[in-house]
mmCIF file of C-alpha atoms and ligand atoms in Angstrom:
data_model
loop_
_atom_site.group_PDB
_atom_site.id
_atom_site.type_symbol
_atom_site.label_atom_id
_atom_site.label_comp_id
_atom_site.label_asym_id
_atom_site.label_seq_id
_atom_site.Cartn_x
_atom_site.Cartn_y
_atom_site.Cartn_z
ATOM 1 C CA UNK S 814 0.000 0.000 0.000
ATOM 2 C CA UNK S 815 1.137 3.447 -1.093
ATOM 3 C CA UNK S 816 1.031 6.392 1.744
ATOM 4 C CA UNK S 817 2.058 9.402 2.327
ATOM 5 C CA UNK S 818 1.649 11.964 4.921
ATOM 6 C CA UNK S 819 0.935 16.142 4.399
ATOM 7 C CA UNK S 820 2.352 17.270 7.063
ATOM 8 C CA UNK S 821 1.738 21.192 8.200
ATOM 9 C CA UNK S 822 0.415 23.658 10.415
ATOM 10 C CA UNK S 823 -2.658 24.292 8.862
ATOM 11 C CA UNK S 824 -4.019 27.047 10.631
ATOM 12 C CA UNK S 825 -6.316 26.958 9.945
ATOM 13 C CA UNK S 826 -6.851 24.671 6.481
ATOM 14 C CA UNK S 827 -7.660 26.720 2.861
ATOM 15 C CA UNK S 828 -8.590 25.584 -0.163
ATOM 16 C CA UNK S 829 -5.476 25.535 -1.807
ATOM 17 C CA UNK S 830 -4.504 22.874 1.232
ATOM 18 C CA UNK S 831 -7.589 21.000 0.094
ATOM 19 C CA UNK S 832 -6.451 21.064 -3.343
ATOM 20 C CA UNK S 833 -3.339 19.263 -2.302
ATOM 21 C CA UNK S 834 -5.359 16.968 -0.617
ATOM 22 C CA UNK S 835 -7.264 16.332 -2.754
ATOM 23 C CA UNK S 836 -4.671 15.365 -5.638
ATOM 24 C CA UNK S 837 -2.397 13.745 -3.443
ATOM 25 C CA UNK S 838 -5.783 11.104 -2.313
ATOM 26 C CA UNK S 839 -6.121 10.490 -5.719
ATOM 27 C CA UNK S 840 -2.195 9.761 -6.297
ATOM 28 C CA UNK S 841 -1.777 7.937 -2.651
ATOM 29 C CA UNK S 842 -3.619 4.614 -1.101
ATOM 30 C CA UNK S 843 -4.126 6.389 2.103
ATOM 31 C CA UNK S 844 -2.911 10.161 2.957
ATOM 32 C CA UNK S 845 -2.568 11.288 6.920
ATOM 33 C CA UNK S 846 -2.853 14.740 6.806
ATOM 34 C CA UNK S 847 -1.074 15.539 9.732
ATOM 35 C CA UNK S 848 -1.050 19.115 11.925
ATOM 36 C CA UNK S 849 2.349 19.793 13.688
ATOM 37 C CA UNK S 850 1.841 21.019 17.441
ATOM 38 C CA UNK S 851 4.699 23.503 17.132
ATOM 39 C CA UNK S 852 5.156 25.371 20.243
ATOM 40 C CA UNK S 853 7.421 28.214 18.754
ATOM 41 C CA UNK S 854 4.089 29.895 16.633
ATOM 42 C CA UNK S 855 0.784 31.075 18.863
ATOM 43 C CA UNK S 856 -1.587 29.113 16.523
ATOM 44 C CA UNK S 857 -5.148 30.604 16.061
ATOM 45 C CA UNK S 858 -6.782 27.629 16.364
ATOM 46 C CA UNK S 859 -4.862 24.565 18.934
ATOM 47 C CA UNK S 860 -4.235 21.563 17.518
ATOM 48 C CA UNK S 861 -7.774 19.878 18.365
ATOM 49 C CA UNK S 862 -9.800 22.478 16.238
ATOM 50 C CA UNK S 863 -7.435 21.675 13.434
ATOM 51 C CA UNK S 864 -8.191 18.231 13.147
ATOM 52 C CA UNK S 865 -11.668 18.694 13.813
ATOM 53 C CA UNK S 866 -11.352 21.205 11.227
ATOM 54 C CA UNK S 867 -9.284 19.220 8.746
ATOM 55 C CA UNK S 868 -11.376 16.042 9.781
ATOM 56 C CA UNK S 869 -15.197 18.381 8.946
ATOM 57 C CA UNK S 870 -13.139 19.511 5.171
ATOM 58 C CA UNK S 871 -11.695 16.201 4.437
ATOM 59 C CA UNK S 872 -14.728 14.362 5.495
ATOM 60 C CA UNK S 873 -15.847 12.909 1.839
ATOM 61 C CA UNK S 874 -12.790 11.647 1.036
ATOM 62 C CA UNK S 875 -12.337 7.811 2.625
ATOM 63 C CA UNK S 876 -8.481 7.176 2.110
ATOM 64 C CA UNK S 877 -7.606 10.485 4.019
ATOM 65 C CA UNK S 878 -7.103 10.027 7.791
ATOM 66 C CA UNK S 879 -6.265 12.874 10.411
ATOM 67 C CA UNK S 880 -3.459 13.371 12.755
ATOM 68 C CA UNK S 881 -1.109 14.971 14.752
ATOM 69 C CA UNK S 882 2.848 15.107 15.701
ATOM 70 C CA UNK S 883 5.240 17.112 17.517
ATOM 71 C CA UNK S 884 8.851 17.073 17.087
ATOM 72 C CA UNK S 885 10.926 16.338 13.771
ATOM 73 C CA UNK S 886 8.659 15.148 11.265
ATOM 74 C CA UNK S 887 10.750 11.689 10.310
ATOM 75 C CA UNK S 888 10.449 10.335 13.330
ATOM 76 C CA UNK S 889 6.489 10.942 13.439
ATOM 77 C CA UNK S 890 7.430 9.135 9.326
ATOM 78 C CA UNK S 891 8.954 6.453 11.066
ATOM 79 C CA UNK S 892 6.579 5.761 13.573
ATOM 80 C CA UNK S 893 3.812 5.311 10.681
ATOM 81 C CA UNK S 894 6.230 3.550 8.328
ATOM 82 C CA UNK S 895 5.391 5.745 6.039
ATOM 83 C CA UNK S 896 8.479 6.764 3.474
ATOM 84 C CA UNK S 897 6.814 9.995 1.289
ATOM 85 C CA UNK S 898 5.861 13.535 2.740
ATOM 86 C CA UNK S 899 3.865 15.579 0.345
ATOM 87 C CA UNK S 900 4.072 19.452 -0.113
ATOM 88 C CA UNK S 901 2.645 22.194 -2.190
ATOM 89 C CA UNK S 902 4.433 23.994 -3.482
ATOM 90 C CA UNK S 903 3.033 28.120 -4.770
ATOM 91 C CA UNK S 904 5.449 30.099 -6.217
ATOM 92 C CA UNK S 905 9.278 30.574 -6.811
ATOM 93 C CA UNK S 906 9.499 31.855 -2.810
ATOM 94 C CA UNK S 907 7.999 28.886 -1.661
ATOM 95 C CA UNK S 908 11.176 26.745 -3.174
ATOM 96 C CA UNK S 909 13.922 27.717 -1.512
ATOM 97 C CA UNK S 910 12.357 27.000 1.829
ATOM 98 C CA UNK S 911 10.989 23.520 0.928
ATOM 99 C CA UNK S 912 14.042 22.399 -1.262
ATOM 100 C CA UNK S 913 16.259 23.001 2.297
ATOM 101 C CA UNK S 914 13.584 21.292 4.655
ATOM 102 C CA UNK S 915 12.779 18.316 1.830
ATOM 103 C CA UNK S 916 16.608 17.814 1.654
ATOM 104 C CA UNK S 917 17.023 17.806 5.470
ATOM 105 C CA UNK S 918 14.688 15.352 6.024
ATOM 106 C CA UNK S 919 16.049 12.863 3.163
ATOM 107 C CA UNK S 920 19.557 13.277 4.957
ATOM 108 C CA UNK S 921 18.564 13.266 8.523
ATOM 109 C CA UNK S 922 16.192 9.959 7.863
ATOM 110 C CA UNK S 923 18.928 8.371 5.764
ATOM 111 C CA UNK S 924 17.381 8.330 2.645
ATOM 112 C CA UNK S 925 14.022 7.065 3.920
ATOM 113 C CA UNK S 926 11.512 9.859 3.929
ATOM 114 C CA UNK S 927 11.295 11.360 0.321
ATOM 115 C CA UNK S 928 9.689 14.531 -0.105
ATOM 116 C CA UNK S 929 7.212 15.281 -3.325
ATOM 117 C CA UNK S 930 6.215 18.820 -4.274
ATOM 118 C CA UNK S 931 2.960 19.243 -5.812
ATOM 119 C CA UNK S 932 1.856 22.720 -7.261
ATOM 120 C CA UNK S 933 -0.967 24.629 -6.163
ATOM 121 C CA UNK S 934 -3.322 24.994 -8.942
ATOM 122 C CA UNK S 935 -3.473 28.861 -9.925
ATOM 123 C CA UNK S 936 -6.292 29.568 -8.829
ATOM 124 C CA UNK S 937 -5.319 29.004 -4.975
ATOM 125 C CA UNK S 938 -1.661 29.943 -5.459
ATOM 126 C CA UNK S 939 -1.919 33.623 -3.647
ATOM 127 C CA UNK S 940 -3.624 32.130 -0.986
ATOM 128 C CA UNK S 941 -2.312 31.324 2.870
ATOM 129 C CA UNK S 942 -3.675 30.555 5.761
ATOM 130 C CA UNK S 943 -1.901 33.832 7.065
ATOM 131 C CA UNK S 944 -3.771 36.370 4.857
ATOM 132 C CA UNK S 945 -6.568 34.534 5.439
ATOM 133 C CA UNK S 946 -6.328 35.077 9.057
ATOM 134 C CA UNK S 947 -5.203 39.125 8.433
ATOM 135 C CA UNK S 948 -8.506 39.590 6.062
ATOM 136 C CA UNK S 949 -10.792 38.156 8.725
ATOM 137 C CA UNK S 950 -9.275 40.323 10.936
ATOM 138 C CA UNK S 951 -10.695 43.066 9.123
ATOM 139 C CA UNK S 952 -14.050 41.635 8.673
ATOM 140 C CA UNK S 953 -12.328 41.014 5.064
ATOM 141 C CA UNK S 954 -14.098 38.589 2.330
ATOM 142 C CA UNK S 955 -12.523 34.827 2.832
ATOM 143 C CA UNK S 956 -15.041 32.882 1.065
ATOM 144 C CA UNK S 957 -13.044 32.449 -1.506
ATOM 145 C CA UNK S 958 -10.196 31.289 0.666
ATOM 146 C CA UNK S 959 -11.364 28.789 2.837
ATOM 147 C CA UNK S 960 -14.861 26.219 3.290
ATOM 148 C CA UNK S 961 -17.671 28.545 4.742
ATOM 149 C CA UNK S 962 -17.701 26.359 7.941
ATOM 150 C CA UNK S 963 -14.411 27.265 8.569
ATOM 151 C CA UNK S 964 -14.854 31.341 7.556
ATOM 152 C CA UNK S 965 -17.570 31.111 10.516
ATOM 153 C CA UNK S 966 -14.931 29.644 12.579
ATOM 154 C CA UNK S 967 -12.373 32.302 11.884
ATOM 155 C CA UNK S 968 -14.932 35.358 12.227
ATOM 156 C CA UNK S 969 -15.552 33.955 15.561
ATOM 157 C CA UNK S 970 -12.042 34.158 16.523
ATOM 158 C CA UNK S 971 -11.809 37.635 16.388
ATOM 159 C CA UNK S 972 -15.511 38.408 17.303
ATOM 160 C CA UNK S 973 -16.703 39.411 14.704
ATOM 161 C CA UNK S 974 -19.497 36.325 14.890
HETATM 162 O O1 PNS P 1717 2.405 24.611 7.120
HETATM 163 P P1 PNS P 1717 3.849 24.869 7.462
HETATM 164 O O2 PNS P 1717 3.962 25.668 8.750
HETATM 165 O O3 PNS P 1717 4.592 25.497 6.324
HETATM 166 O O4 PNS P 1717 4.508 23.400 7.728
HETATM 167 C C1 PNS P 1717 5.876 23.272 8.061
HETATM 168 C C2 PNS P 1717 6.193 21.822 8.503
HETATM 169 C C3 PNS P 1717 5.216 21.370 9.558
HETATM 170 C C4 PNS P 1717 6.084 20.882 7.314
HETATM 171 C C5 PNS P 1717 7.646 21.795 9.020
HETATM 172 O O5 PNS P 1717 7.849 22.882 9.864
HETATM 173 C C6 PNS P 1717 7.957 20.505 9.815
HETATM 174 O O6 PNS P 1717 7.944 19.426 9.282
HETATM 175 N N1 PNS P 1717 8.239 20.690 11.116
HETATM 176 C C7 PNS P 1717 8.523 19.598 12.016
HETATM 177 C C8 PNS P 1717 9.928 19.740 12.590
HETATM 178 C C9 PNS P 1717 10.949 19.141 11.639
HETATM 179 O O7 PNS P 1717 10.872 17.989 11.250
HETATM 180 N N2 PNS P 1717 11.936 19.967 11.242
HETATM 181 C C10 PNS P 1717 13.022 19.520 10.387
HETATM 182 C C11 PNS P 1717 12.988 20.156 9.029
HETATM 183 S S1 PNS P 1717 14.341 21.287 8.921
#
């Protein structure tokens, strides 16, 4: 069986995540989407509301199961057995970043966790979860952006239910 895991903060989860998802489901026998609890950031939403979150968007799709991890990423891999880590990739600025952390990873887990880039389809490729969160600041337009479920959720965050 063919997995993978999409690791990420996903904070909370757009549609150009769900694209991924999407696309990777269709490439993969089973996809964990997995959030990273990463103490360094001050997430909008903890770690529970994004799976709940991520588990309400990816709910239609049966080979794509929920998670989460803290610490380095291969050894949440290697406790899954799971050998591919799947990113999307926007624009030229999002390459230099990934190519470093991809080719960490491969060296760090001796060769074993390979990492596979797929691009966002235009139409999502301006989006992130960080503008999203800015515009709803603002009482900004995000239904473009992200499920409406989760623009309620956002609004909510900064009271603007
Ligand atoms: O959605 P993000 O914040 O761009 O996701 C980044 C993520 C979670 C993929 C990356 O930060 C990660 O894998 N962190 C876990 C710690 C780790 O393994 N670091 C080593 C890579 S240098």
């Amino acid at each position: 069986m063919k997995a993978a895991i999409y690791p990420g903060s996903f904070d909370p989860v757009t549609y150009g995540h769900l694209d991924v998802i999407k696309r990777a489901a269709d490439i993969f026998d089973e996809l964990t989407v997995s959030v990273l609890n990463n103490t360094a950031k001050t997430p909008l939403f903890s770690v529970d509301e994004r799976v709940k979150i991520l588990e309400e968007a990816t709910k239609d799709l049966p080979n794509v199961k929920v998670d989460s991890f803290s610490g380095l990423l291969i050894d949440y891999a290697k406790s899954k057995d799971i050998h591919v880590a799947i990113r999307g990739l926007r624009a030229i600025t999002d390459f230099e970043y990934e190519l470093q952390i991809a080719q960490t990873n491969r060296k760090l887990s001796n060769e074993e966790l390979d990492t596979m880039f797929l691009t966002t389809s235009l139409e999502y490729a301006y989006l992130s979860s960080s503008s999203v969160k800015e515009i709803a600041s603002f009482k900004g337009d995000i239904s473009q952006c992200v499920p409406p479920f989760v623009a309620k959720l956002i609004y909510e965050k900064y009271g603007h239910a």
